[in-house]
PDB file of C-alpha atoms in Angstrom:
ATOM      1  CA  UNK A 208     -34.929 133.061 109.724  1.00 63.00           C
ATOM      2  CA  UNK A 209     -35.716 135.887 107.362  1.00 73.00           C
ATOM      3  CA  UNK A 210     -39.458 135.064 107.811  1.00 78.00           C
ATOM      4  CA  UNK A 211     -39.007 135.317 111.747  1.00 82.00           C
ATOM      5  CA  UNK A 212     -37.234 138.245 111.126  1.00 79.00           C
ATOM      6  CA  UNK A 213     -39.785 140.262 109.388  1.00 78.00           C
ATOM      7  CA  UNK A 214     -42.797 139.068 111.423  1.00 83.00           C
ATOM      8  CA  UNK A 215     -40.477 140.619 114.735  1.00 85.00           C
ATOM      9  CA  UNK A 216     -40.490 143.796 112.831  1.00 82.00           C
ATOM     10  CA  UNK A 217     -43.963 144.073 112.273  1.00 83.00           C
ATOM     11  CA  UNK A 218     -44.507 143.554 116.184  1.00 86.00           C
ATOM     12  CA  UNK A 219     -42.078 145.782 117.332  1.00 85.00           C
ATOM     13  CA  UNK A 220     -43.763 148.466 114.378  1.00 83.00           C
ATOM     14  CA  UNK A 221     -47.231 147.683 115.821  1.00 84.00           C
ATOM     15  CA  UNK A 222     -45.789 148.486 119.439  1.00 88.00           C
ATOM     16  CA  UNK A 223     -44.331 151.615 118.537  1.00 87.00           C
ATOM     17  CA  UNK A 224     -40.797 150.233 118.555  1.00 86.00           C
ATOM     18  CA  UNK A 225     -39.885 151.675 115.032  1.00 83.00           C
ATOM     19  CA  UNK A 226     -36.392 151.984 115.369  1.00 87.00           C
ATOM     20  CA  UNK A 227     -35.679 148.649 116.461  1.00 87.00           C
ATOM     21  CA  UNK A 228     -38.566 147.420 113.984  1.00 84.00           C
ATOM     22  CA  UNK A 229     -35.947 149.076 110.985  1.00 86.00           C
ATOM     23  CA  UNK A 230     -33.418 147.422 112.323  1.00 88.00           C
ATOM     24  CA  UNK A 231     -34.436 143.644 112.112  1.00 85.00           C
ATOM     25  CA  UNK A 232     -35.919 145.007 108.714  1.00 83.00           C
ATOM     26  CA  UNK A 233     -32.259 145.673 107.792  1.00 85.00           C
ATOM     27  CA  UNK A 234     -30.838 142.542 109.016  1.00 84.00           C
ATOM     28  CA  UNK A 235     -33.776 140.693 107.405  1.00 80.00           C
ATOM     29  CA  UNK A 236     -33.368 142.930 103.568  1.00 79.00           C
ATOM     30  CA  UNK A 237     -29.425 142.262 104.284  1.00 80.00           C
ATOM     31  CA  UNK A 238     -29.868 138.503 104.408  1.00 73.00           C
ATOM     32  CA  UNK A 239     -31.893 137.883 101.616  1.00 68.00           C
ATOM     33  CA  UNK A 240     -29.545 139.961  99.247  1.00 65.00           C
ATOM     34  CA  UNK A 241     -26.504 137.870 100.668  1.00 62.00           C
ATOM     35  CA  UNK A 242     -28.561 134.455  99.439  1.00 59.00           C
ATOM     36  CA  UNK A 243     -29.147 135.957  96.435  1.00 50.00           C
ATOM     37  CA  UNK A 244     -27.359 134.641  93.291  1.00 57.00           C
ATOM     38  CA  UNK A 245     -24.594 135.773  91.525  1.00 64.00           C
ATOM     39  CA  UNK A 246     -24.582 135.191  87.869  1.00 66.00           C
ATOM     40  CA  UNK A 247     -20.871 134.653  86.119  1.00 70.00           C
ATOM     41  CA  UNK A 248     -20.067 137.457  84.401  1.00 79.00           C
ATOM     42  CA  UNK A 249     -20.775 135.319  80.872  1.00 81.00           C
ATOM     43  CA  UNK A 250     -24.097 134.550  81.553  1.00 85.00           C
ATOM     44  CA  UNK A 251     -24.963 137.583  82.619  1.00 86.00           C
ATOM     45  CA  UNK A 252     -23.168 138.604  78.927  1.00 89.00           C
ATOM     46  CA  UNK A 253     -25.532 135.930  77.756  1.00 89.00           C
ATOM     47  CA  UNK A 254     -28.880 136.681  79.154  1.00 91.00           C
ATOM     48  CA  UNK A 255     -27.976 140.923  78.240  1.00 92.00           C
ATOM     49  CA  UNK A 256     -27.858 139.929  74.778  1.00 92.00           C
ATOM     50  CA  UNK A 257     -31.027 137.522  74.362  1.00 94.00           C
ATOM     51  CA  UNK A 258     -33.071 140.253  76.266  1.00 92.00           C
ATOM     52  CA  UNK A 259     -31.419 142.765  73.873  1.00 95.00           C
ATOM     53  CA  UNK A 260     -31.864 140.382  70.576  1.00 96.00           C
ATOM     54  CA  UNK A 261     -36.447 140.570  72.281  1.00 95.00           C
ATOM     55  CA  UNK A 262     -35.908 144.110  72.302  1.00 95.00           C
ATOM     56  CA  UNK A 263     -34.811 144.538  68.869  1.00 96.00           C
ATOM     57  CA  UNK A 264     -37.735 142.232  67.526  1.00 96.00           C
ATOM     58  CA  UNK A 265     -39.714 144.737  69.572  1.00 95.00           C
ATOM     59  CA  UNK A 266     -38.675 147.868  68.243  1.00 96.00           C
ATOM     60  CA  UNK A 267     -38.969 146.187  64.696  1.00 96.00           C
ATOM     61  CA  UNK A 268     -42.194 145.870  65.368  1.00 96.00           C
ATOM     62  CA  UNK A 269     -42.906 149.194  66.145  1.00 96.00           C
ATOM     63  CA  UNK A 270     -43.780 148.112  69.909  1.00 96.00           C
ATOM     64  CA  UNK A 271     -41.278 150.705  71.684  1.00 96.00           C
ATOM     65  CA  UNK A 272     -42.488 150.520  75.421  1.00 96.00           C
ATOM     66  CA  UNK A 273     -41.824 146.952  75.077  1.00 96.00           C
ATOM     67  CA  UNK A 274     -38.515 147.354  73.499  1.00 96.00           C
ATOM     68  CA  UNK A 275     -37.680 150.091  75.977  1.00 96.00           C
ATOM     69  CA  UNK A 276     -38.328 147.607  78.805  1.00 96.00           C
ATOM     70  CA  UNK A 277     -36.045 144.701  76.946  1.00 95.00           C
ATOM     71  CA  UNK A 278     -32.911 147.252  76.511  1.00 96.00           C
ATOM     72  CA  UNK A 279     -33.107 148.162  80.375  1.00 96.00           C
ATOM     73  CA  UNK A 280     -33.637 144.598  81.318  1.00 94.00           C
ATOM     74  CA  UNK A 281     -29.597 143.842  79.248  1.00 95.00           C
ATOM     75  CA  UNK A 282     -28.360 147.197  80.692  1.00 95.00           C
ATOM     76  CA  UNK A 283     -29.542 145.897  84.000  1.00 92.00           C
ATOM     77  CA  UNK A 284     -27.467 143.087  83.408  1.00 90.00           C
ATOM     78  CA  UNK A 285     -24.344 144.929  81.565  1.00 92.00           C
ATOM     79  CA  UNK A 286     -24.397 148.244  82.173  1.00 94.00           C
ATOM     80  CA  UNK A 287     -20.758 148.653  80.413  1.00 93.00           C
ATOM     81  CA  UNK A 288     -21.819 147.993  76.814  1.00 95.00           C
ATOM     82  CA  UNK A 289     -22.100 151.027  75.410  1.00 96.00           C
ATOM     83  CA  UNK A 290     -24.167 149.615  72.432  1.00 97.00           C
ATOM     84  CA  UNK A 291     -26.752 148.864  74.832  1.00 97.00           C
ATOM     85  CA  UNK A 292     -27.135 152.390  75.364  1.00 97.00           C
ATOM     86  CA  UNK A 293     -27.097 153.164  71.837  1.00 97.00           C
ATOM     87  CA  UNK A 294     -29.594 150.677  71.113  1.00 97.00           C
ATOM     88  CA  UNK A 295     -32.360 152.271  73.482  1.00 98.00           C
ATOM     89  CA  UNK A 296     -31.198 155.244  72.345  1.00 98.00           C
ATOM     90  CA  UNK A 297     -31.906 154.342  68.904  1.00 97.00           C
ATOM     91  CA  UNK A 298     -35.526 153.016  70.066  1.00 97.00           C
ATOM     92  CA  UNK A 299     -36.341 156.202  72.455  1.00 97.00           C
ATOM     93  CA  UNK A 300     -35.440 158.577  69.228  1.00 96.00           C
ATOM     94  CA  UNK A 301     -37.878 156.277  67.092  1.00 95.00           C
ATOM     95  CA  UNK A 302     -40.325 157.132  69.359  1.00 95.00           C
ATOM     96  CA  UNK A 303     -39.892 161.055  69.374  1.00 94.00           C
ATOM     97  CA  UNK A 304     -38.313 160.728  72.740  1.00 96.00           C
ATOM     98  CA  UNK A 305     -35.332 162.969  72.167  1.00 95.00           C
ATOM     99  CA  UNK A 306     -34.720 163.762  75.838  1.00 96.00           C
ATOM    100  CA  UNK A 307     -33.970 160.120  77.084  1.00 97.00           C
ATOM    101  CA  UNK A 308     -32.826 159.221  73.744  1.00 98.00           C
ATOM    102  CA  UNK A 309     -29.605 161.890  74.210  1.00 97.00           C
ATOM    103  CA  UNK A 310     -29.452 160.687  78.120  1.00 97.00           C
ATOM    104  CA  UNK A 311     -28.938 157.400  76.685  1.00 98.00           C
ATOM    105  CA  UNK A 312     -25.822 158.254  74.346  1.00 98.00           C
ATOM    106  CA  UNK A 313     -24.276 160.056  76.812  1.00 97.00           C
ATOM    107  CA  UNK A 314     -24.081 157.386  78.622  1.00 97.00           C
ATOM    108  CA  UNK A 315     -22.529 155.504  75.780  1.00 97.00           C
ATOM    109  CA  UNK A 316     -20.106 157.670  75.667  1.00 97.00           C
ATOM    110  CA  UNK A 317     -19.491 158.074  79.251  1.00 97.00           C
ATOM    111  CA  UNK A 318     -18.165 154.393  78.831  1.00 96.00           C
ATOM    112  CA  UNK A 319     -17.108 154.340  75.779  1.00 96.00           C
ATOM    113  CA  UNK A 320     -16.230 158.472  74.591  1.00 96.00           C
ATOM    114  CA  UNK A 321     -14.944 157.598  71.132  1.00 96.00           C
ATOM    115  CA  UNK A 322     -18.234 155.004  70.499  1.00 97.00           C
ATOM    116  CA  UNK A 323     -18.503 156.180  66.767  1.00 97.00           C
ATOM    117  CA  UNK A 324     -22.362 154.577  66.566  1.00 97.00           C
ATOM    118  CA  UNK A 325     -23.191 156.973  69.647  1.00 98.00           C
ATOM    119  CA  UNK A 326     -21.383 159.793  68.013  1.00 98.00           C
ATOM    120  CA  UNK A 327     -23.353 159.693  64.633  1.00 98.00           C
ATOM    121  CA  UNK A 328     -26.528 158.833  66.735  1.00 98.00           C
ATOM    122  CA  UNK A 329     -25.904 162.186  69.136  1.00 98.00           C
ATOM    123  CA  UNK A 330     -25.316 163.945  66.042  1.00 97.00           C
ATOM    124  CA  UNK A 331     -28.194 164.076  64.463  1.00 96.00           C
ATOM    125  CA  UNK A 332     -30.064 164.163  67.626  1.00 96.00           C
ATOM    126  CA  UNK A 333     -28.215 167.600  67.646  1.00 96.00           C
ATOM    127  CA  UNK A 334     -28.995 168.312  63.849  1.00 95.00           C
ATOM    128  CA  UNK A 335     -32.524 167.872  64.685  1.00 93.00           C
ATOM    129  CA  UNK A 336     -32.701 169.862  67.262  1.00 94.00           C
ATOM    130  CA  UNK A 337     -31.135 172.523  65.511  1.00 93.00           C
ATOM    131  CA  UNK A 338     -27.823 172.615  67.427  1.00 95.00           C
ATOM    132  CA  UNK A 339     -25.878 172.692  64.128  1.00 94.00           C
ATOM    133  CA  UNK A 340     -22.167 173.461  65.454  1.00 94.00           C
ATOM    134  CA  UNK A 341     -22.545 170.778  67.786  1.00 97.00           C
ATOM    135  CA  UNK A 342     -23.834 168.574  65.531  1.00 96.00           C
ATOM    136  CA  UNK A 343     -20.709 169.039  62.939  1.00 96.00           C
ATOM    137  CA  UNK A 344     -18.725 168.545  65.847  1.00 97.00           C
ATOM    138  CA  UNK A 345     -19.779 165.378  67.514  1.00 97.00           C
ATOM    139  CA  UNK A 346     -19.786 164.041  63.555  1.00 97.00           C
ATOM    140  CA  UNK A 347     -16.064 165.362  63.051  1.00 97.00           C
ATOM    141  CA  UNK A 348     -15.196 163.272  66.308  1.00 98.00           C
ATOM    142  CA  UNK A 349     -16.849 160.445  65.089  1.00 98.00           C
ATOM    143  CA  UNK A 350     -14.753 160.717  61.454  1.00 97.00           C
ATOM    144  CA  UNK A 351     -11.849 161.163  63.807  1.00 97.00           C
ATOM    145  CA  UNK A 352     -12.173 158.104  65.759  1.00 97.00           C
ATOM    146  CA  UNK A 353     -13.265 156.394  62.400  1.00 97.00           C
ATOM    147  CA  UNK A 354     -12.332 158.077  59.212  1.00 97.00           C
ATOM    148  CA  UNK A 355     -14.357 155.766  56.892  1.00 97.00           C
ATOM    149  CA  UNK A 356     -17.540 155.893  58.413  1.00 97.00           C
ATOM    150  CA  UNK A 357     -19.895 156.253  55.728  1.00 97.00           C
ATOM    151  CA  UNK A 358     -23.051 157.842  58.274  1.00 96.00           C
ATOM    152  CA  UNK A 359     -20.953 160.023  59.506  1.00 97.00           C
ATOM    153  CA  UNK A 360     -19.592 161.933  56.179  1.00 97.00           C
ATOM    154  CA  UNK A 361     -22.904 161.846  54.782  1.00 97.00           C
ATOM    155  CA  UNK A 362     -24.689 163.567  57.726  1.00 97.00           C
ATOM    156  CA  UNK A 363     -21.335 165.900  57.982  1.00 95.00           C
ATOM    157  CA  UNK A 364     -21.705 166.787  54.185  1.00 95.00           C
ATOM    158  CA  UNK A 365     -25.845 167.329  54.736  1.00 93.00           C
ATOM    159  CA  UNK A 366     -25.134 169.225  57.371  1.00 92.00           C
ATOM    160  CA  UNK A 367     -22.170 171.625  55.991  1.00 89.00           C
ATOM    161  CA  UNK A 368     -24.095 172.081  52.598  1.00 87.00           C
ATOM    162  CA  UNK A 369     -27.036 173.021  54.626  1.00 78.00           C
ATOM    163  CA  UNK A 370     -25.759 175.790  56.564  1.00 71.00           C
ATOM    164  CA  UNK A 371     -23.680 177.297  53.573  1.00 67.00           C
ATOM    165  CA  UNK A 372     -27.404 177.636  51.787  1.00 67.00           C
ATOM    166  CA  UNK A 373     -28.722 179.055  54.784  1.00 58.00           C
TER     167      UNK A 373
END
């Protein structure tokens, strides 16, 4: 019926009947989504993972619009793991993409705000930028959330000796 439902709607367009021709557009888009299925949350776990596991042997490879493509394909599929986010964060910043690199660890941390990997990771996306007090301070909230994180105190260290120098 979704076929007979599409070809009405490009009748009624052709004869000028546009708001009708939307509406058995609607109830045809509407129907198809409704057959569409619905993955278990596990497999959907499952397939965010293997397409995340291809996107790592991308970005190993140095082959980041690939990888890019792989890490939205898993957050497609599980947009609540924040280490997805940090992952293509991890790959934008490898490719000098510092913009969508710090929109992706934000939204790390929007699900997950004490995500210590997205904390070091926004850090010294800060340090490089040159936003030094907000780099020590996104690294002292990582050391918070885990005191033994080695990344963390070495980049916090780097980053006090630095400024006392400068």
């Amino acid at each position: 019926y979704t076929e007979a439902r599409l070809n009405l709607a490009i009748t009624l367009a052709d004869m000028g009947a546009y708001s009708e021709a939307l509406k058995e557009y609607e109830l045809a888009k509407e129907r198809e989504e409704a057959k569409a299925p619905i993955l278990p949350t596990h497999a959907q776990s499952r397939l965010a993972n293997a397409h995340a596991d291809l996107a790592k042997a991308y970005q190993e490879l140095g082959l980041h619009p690939q990888a890019v493509h792989e890490y939205e394909k898993a957050i497609a599929l599980a947009p609540r793991f924040p280490d997805l986010h940090c992952n293509l964060a991890r790959c934008f910043m490898e490719a000098g993409d510092g913009d969508r690199a710090r929109a992706a660890l934000e939204r790390a941390l929007e699900i997950h705000p004490a995500y210590v990997d997205a904390l070091v990771q926004l850090g010294l996306l800060l340090y490089q930028s040159r936003e030094m007090a907000q780099a020590v301070s996104t690294w002292e909230k990582a050391l918070a959330a885990d005191p033994a994180n080695v990344l963390a105190q070495i980049y916090l260290r780097m980053a006090r000796e630095g400024s006392a120098r400068g």
